[in-house]
PDB file of C-alpha atoms and ligand atoms in Angstrom:
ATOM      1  CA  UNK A1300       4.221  14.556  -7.206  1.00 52.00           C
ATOM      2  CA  UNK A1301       5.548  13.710 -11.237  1.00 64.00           C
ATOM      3  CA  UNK A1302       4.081  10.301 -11.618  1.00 84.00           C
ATOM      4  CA  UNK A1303       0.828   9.236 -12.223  1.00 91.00           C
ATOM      5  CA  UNK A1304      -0.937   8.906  -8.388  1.00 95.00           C
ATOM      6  CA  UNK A1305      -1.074   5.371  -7.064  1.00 97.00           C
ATOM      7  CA  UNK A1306      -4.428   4.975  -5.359  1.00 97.00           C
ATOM      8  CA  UNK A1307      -5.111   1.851  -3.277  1.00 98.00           C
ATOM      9  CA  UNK A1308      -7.764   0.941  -0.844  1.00 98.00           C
ATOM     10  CA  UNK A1309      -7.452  -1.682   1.722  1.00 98.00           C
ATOM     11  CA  UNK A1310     -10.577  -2.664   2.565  1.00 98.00           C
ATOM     12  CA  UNK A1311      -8.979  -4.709   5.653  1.00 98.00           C
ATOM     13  CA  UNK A1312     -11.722  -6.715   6.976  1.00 98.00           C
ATOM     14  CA  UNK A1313     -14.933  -5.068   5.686  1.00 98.00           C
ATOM     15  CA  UNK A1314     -17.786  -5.207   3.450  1.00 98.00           C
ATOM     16  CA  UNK A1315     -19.519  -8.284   1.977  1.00 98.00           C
ATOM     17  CA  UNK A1316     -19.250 -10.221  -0.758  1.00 98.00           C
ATOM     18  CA  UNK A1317     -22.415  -8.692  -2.664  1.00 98.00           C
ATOM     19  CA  UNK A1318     -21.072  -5.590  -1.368  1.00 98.00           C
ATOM     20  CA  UNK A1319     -17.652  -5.818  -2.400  1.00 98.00           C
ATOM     21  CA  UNK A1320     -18.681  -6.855  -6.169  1.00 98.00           C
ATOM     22  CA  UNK A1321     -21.042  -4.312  -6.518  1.00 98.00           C
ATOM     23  CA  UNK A1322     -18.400  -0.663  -5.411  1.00 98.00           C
ATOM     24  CA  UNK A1323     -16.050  -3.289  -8.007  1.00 98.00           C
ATOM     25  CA  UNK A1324     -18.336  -3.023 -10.254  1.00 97.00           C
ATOM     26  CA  UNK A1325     -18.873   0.300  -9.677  1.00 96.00           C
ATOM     27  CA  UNK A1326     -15.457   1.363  -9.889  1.00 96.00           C
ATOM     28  CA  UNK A1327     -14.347  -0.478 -13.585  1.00 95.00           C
ATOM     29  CA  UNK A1328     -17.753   1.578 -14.512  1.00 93.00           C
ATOM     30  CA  UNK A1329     -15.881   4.862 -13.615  1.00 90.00           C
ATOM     31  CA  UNK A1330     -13.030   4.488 -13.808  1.00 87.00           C
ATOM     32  CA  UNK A1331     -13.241   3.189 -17.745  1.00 72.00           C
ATOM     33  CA  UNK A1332     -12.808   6.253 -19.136  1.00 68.00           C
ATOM     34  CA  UNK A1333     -10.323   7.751 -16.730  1.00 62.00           C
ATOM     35  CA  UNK A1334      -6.996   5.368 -17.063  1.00 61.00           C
ATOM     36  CA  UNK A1335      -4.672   8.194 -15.859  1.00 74.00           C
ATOM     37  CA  UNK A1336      -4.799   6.946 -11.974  1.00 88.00           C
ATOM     38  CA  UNK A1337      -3.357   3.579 -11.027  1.00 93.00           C
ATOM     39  CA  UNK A1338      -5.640   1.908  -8.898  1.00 96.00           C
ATOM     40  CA  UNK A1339      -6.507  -0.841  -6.575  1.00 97.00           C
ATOM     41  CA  UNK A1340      -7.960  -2.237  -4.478  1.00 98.00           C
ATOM     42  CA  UNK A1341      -7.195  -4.936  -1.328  1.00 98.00           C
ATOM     43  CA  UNK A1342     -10.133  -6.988  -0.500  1.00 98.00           C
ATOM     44  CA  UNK A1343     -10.808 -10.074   2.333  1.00 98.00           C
ATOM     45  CA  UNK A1344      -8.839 -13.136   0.432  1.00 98.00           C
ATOM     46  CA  UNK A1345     -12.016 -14.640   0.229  1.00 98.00           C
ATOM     47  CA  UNK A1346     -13.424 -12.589  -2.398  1.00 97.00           C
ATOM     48  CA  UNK A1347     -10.125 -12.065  -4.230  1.00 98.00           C
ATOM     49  CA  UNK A1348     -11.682 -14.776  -6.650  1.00 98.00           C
ATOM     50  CA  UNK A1349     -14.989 -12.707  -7.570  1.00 98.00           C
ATOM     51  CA  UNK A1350     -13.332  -8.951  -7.349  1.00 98.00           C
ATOM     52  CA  UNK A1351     -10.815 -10.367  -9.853  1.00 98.00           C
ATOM     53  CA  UNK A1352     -13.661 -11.647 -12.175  1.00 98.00           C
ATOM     54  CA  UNK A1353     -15.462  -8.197 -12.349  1.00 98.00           C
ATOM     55  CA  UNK A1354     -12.297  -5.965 -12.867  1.00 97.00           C
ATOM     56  CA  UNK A1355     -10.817  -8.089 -15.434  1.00 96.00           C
ATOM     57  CA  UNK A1356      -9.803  -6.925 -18.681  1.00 93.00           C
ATOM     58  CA  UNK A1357     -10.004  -3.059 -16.842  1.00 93.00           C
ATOM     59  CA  UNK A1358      -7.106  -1.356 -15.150  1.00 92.00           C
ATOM     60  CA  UNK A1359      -8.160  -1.671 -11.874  1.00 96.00           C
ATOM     61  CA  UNK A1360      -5.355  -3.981  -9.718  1.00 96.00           C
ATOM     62  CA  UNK A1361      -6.187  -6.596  -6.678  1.00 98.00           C
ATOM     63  CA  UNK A1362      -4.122  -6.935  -4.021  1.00 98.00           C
ATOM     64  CA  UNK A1363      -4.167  -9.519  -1.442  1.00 98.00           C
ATOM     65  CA  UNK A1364      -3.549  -7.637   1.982  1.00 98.00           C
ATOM     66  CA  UNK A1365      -1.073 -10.220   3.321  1.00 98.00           C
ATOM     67  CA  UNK A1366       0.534 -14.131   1.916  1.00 98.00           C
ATOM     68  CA  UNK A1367       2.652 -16.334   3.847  1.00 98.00           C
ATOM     69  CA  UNK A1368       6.496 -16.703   3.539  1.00 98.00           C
ATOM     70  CA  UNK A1369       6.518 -19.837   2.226  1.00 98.00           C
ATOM     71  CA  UNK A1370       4.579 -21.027  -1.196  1.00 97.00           C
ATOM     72  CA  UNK A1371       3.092 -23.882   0.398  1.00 97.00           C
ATOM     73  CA  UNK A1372       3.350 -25.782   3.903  1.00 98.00           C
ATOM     74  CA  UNK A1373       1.215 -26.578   6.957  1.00 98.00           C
ATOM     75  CA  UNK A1374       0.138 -23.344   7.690  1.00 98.00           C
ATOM     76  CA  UNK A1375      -3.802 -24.047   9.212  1.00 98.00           C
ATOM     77  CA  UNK A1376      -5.451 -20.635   8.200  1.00 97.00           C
ATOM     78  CA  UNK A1377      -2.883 -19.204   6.097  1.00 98.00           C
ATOM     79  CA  UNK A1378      -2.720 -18.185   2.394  1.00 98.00           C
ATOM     80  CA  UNK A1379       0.169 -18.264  -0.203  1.00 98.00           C
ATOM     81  CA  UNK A1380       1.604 -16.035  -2.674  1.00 98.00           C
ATOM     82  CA  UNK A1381       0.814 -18.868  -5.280  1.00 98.00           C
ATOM     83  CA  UNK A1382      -3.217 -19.011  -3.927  1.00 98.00           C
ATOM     84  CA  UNK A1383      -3.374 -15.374  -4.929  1.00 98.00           C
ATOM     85  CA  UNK A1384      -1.898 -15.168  -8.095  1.00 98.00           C
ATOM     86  CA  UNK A1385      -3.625 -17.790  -9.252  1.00 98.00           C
ATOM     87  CA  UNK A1386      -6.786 -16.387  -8.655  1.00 98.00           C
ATOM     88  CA  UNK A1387      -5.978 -12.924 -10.665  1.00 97.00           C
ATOM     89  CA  UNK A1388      -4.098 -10.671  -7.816  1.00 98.00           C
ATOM     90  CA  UNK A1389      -1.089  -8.393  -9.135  1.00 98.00           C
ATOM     91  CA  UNK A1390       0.290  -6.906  -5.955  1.00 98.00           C
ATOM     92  CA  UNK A1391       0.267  -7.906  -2.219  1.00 98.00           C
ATOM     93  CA  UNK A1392       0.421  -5.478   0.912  1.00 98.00           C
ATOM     94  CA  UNK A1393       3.177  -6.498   2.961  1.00 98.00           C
ATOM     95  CA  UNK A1394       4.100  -5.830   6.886  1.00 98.00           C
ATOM     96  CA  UNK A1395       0.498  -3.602   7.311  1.00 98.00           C
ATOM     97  CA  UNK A1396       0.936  -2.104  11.211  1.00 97.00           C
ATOM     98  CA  UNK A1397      -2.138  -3.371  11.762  1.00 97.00           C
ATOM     99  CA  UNK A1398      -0.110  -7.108  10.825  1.00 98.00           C
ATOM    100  CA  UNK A1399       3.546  -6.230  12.820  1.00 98.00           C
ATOM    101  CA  UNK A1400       1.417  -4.821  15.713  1.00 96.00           C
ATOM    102  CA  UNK A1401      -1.777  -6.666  16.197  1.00 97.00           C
ATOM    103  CA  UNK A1402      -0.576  -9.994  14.540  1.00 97.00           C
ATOM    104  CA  UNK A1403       3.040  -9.903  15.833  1.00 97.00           C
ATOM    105  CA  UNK A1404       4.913 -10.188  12.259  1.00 98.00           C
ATOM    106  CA  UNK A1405       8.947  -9.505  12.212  1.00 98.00           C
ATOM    107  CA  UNK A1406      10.706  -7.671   9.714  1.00 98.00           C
ATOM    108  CA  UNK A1407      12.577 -11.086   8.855  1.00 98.00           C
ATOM    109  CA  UNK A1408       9.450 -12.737   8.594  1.00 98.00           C
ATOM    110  CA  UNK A1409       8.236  -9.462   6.316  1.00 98.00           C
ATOM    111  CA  UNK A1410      11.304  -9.058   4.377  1.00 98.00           C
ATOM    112  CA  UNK A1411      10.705 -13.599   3.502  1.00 98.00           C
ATOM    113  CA  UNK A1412       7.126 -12.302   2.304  1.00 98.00           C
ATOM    114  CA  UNK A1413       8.702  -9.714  -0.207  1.00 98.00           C
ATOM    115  CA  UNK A1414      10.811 -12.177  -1.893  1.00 98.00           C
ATOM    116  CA  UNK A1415       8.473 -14.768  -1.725  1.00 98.00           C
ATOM    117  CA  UNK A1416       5.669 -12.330  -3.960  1.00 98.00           C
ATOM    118  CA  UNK A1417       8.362 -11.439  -6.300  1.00 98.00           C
ATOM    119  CA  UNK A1418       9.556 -14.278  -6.918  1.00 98.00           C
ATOM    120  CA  UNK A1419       6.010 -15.122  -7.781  1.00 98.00           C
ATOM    121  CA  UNK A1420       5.195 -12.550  -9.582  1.00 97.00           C
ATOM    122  CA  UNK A1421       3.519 -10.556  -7.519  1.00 98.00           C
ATOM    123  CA  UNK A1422       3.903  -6.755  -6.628  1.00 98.00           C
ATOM    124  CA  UNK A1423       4.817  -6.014  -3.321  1.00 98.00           C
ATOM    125  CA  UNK A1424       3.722  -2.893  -1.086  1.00 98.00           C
ATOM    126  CA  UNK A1425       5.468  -2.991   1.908  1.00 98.00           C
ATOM    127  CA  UNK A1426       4.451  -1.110   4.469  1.00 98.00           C
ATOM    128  CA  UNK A1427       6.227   1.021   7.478  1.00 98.00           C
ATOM    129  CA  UNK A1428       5.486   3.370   9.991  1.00 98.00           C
ATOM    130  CA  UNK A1429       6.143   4.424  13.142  1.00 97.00           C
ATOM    131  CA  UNK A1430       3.603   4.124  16.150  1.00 96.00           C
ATOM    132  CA  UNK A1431       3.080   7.465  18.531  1.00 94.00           C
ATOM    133  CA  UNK A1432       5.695   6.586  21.224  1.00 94.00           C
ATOM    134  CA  UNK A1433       8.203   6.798  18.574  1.00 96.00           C
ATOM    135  CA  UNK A1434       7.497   9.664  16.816  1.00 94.00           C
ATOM    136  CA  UNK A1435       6.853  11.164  20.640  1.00 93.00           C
ATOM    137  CA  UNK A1436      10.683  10.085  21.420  1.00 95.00           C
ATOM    138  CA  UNK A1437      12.165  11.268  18.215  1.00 96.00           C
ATOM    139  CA  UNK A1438      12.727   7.894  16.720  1.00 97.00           C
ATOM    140  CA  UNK A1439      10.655   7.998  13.415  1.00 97.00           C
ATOM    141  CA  UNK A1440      13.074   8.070  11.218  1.00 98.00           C
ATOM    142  CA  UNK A1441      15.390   5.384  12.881  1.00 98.00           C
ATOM    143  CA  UNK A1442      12.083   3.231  13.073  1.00 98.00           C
ATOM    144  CA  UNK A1443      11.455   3.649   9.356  1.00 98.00           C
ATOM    145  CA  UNK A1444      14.856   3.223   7.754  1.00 98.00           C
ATOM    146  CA  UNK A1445      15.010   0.021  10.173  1.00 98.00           C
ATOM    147  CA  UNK A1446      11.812  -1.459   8.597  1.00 98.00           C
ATOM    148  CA  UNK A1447      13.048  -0.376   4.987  1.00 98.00           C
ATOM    149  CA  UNK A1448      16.462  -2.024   5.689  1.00 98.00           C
ATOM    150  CA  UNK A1449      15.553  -4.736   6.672  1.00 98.00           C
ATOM    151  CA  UNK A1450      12.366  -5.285   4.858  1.00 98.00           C
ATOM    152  CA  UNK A1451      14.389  -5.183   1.541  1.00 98.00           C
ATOM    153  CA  UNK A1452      17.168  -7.087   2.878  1.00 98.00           C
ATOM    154  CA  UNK A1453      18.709  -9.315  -0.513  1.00 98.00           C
ATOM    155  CA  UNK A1454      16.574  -7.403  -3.023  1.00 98.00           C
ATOM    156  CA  UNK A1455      18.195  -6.154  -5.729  1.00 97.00           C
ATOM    157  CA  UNK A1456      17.942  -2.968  -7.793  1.00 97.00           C
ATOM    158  CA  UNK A1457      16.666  -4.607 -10.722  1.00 97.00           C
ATOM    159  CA  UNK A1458      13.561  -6.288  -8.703  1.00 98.00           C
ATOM    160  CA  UNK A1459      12.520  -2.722  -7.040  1.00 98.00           C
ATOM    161  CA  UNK A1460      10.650  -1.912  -9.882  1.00 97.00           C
ATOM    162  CA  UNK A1461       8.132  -4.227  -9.036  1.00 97.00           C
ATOM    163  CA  UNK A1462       7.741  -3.003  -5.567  1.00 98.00           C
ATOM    164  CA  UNK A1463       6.498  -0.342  -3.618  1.00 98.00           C
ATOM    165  CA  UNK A1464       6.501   1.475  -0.507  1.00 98.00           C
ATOM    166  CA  UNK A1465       3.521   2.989   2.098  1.00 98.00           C
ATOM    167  CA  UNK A1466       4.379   4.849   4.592  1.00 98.00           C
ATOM    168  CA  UNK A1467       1.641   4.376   7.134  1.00 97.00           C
ATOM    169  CA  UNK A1468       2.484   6.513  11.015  1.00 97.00           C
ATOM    170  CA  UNK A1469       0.434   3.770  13.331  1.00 96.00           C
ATOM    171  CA  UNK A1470      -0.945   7.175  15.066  1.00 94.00           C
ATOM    172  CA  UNK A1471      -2.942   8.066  11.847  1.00 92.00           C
ATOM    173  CA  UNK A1472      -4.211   4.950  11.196  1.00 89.00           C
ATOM    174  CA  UNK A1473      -8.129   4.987  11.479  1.00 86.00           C
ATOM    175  CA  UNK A1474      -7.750   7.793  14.148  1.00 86.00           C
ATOM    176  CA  UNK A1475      -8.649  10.651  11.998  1.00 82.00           C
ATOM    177  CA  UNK A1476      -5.575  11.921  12.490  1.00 82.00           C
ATOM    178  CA  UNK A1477      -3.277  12.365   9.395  1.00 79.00           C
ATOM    179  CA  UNK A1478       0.007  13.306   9.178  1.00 83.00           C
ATOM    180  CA  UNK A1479       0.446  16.974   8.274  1.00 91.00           C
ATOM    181  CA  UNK A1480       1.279  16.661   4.378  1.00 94.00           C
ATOM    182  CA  UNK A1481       4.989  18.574   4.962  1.00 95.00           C
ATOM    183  CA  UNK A1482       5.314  15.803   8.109  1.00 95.00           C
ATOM    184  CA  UNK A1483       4.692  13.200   5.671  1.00 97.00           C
ATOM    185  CA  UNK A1484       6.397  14.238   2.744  1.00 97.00           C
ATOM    186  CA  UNK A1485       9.403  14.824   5.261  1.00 97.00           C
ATOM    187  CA  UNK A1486       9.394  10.735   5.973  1.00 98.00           C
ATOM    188  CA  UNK A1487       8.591  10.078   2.198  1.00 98.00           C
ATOM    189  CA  UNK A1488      11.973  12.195   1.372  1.00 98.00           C
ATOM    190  CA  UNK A1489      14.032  10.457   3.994  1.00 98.00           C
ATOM    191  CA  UNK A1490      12.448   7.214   2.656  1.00 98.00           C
ATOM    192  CA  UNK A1491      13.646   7.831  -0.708  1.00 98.00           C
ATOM    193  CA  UNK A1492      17.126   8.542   0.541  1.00 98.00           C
ATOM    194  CA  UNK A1493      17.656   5.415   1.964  1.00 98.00           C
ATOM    195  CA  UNK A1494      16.713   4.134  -1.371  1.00 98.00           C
ATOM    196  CA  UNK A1495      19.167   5.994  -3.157  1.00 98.00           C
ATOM    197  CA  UNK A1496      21.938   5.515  -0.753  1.00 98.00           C
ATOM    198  CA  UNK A1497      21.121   1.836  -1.107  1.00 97.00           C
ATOM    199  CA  UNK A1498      19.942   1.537  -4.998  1.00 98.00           C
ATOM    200  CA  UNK A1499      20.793   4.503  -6.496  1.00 98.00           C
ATOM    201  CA  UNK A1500      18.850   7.798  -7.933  1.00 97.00           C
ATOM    202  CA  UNK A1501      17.292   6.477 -10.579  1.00 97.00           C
ATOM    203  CA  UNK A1502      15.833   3.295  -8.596  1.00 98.00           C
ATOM    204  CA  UNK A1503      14.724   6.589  -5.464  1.00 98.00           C
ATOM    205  CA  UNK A1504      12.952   8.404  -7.663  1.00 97.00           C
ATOM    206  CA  UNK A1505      10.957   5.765  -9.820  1.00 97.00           C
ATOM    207  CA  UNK A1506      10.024   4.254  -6.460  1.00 98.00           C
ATOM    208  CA  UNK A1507       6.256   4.400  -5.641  1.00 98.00           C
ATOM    209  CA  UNK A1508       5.855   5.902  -2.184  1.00 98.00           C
ATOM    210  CA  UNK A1509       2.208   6.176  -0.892  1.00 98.00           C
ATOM    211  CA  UNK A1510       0.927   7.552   2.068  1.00 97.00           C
ATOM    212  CA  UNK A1511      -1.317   6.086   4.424  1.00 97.00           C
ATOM    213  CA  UNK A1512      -3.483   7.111   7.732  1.00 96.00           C
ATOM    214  CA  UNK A1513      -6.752   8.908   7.614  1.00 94.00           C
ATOM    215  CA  UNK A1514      -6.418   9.796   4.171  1.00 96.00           C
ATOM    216  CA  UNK A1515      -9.733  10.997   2.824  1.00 96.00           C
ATOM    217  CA  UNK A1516     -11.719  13.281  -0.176  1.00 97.00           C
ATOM    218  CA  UNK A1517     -10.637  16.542   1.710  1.00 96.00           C
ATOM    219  CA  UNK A1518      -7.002  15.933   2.565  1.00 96.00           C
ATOM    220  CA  UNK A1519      -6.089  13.778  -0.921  1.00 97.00           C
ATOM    221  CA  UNK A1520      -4.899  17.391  -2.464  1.00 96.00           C
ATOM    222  CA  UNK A1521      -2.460  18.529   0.089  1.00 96.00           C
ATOM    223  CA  UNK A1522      -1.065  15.425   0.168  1.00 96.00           C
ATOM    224  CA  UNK A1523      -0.478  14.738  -3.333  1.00 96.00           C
ATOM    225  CA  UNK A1524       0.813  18.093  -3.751  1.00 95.00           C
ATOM    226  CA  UNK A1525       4.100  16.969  -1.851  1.00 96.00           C
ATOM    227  CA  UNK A1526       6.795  16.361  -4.321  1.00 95.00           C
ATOM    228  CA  UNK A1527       7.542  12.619  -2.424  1.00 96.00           C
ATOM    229  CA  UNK A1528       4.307  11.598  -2.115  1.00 97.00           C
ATOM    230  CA  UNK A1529       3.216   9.443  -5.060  1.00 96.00           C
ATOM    231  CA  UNK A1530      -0.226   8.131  -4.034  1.00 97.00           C
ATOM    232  CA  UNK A1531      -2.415   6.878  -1.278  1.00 98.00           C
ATOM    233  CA  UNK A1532      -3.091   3.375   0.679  1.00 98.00           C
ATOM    234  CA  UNK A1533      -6.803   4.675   2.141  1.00 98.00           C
ATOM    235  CA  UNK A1534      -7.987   2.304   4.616  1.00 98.00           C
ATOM    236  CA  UNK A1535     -11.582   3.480   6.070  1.00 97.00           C
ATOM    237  CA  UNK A1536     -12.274   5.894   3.197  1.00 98.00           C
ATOM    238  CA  UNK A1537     -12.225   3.306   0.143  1.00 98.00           C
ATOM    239  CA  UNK A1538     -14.813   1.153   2.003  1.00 98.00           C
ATOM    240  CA  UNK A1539     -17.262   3.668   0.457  1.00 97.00           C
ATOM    241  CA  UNK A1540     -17.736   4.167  -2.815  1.00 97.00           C
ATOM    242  CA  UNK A1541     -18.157   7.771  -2.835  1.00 97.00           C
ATOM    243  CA  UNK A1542     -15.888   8.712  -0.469  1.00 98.00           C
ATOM    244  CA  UNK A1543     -13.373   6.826  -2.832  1.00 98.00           C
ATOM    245  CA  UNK A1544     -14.522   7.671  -5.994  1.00 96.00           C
ATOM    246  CA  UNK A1545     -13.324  11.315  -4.811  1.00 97.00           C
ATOM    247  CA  UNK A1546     -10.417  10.462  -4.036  1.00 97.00           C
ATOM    248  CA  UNK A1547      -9.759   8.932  -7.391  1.00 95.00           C
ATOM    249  CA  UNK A1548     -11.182  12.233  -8.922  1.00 93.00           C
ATOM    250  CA  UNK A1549      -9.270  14.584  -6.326  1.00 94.00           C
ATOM    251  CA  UNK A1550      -5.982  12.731  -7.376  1.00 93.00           C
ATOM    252  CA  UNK A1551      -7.183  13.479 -11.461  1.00 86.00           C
ATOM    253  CA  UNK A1552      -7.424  17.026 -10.666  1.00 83.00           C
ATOM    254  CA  UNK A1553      -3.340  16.938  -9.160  1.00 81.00           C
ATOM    255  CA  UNK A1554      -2.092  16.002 -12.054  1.00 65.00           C
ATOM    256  CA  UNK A1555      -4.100  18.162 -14.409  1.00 51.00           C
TER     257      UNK A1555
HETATM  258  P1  LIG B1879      -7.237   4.608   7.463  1.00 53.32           P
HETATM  259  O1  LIG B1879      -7.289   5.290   6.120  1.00 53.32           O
HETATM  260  O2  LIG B1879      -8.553   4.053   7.895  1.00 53.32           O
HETATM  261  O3  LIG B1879      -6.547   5.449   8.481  1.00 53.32           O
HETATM  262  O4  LIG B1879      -6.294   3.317   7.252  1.00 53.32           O
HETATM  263  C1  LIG B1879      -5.075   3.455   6.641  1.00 53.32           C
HETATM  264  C2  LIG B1879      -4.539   2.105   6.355  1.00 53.32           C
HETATM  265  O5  LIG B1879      -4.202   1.365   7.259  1.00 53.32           O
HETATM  266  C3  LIG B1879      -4.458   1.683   4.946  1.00 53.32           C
HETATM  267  O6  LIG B1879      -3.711   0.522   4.803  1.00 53.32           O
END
């Protein structure tokens, strides 16, 4: 890994408000001194308003973990791309597994979402993966360059420096199961060749690509020590402060 690691936590739906402003709190305390990680972190929309307050003016990002395609319409429980900027969020997770597979979302309907947040100034973090049937029948990579494809349908080399990429395999997702760091960083190359087939080198290698799936304090070295894999999207190990904090620390000690 060359770049500086990207470390984001989704906090999908978990902790509380109080608890949620306090590990913020927490975290712009730490993390003060130690500007050389990028970092975020995705809480419940409803606190995007009060996470934003206590890491302004740090370097700590929010990210809403999902908007709408459209900027504004009659959406009954829904949230737009507009409602989250407005209330301090810089990026936006896009096409989460646990959103294509539990919530039914299309890659059409995913790839509306990306330009959507860009054009609206937000950062977006799309997300692919394959689930365990797929990688059992050999189809990850067709499954992955599919999502890409078509997730970035229309967008244009100059608006992919605003974006970035998680690969997420469904089968490590909260199963304690991570992909071995050479399996991932084998999908994280492949992933950037599709980018440069499509965008060019330069436009493949500035590219964020994260990994995501059981990623925790004791597996955050190997994995960052893959040349393709630029950072981490940590799902049930940022909900803790500790267990995060690590992280953030492991990723320090990877780029010296
Ligand atoms: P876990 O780290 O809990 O496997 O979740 C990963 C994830 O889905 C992050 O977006």
């Amino acid at each position: 890994m060359e770049k500086k690691p990207f470390i984001m936590g989704n906090w999908k739906m978990h902790l509380t408000l109080k608890e949620g402003v306090e590990f913020a709190q927490s975290l712009r305390d730490h993390l003060s001194e130690k500007n050389t990680v990028l970092c975020g972190i995705c809480p419940s929309f409803v606190f995007l308003k009060d996470i934003c307050s206590v890491v302004e003016g740090s370097d700590i990002f929010v990210a809403a973990q999902n908007i709408h395609s459209d900027e504004s319409g009659p959406y009954t429980g829904e949230v737009s791309a507009v409602m989250v900027r407005e209330v301090g969020c810089t990026h936006v997770l896009i096409g989460h597994s646990e959103r294509r597979h539990i919530f039914g979302e299309t890659d059409t309907f995913i790839n509306a979402k990306i330009k959507t947040a860009l054009s609206n100034n937000l950062k977006p973090i799309l997300c692919v993966g394959e689930k365990l049937d797929e990688r059992e029948d050999g189809r990850t990579k067709y499954v992955v360059k599919n999502q890409i494809k078509d997730g970035l349908q229309g967008i244009r080399a100059d608006q992919m420096g605003d974006l970035s990429i998680a690969y997420e395999p469904v089968w490590a997702i909260g199963t304690g199961k991570t992909a071995l760091p050479e399996q991932a960083n084998e999908v994280h190359s492949f992933i950037r060749k599709i980018l440069a087939d499509e965008y060019g080198e330069h436009v493949a290698n500035t590219t964020y690509i994260q990994y995501g799936g059981s990623a925790k304090p004791e597996n955050t070295e190997e994995l960052l020590a893959q040349p393709d894999i630029d950072g981490l999207l940590v799902g049930g190990a940022s909900i803790k402060l500790e267990s995060f904090l690590k992280i953030i620390e492991t990723s320090l000690s990877v780029i010296g």
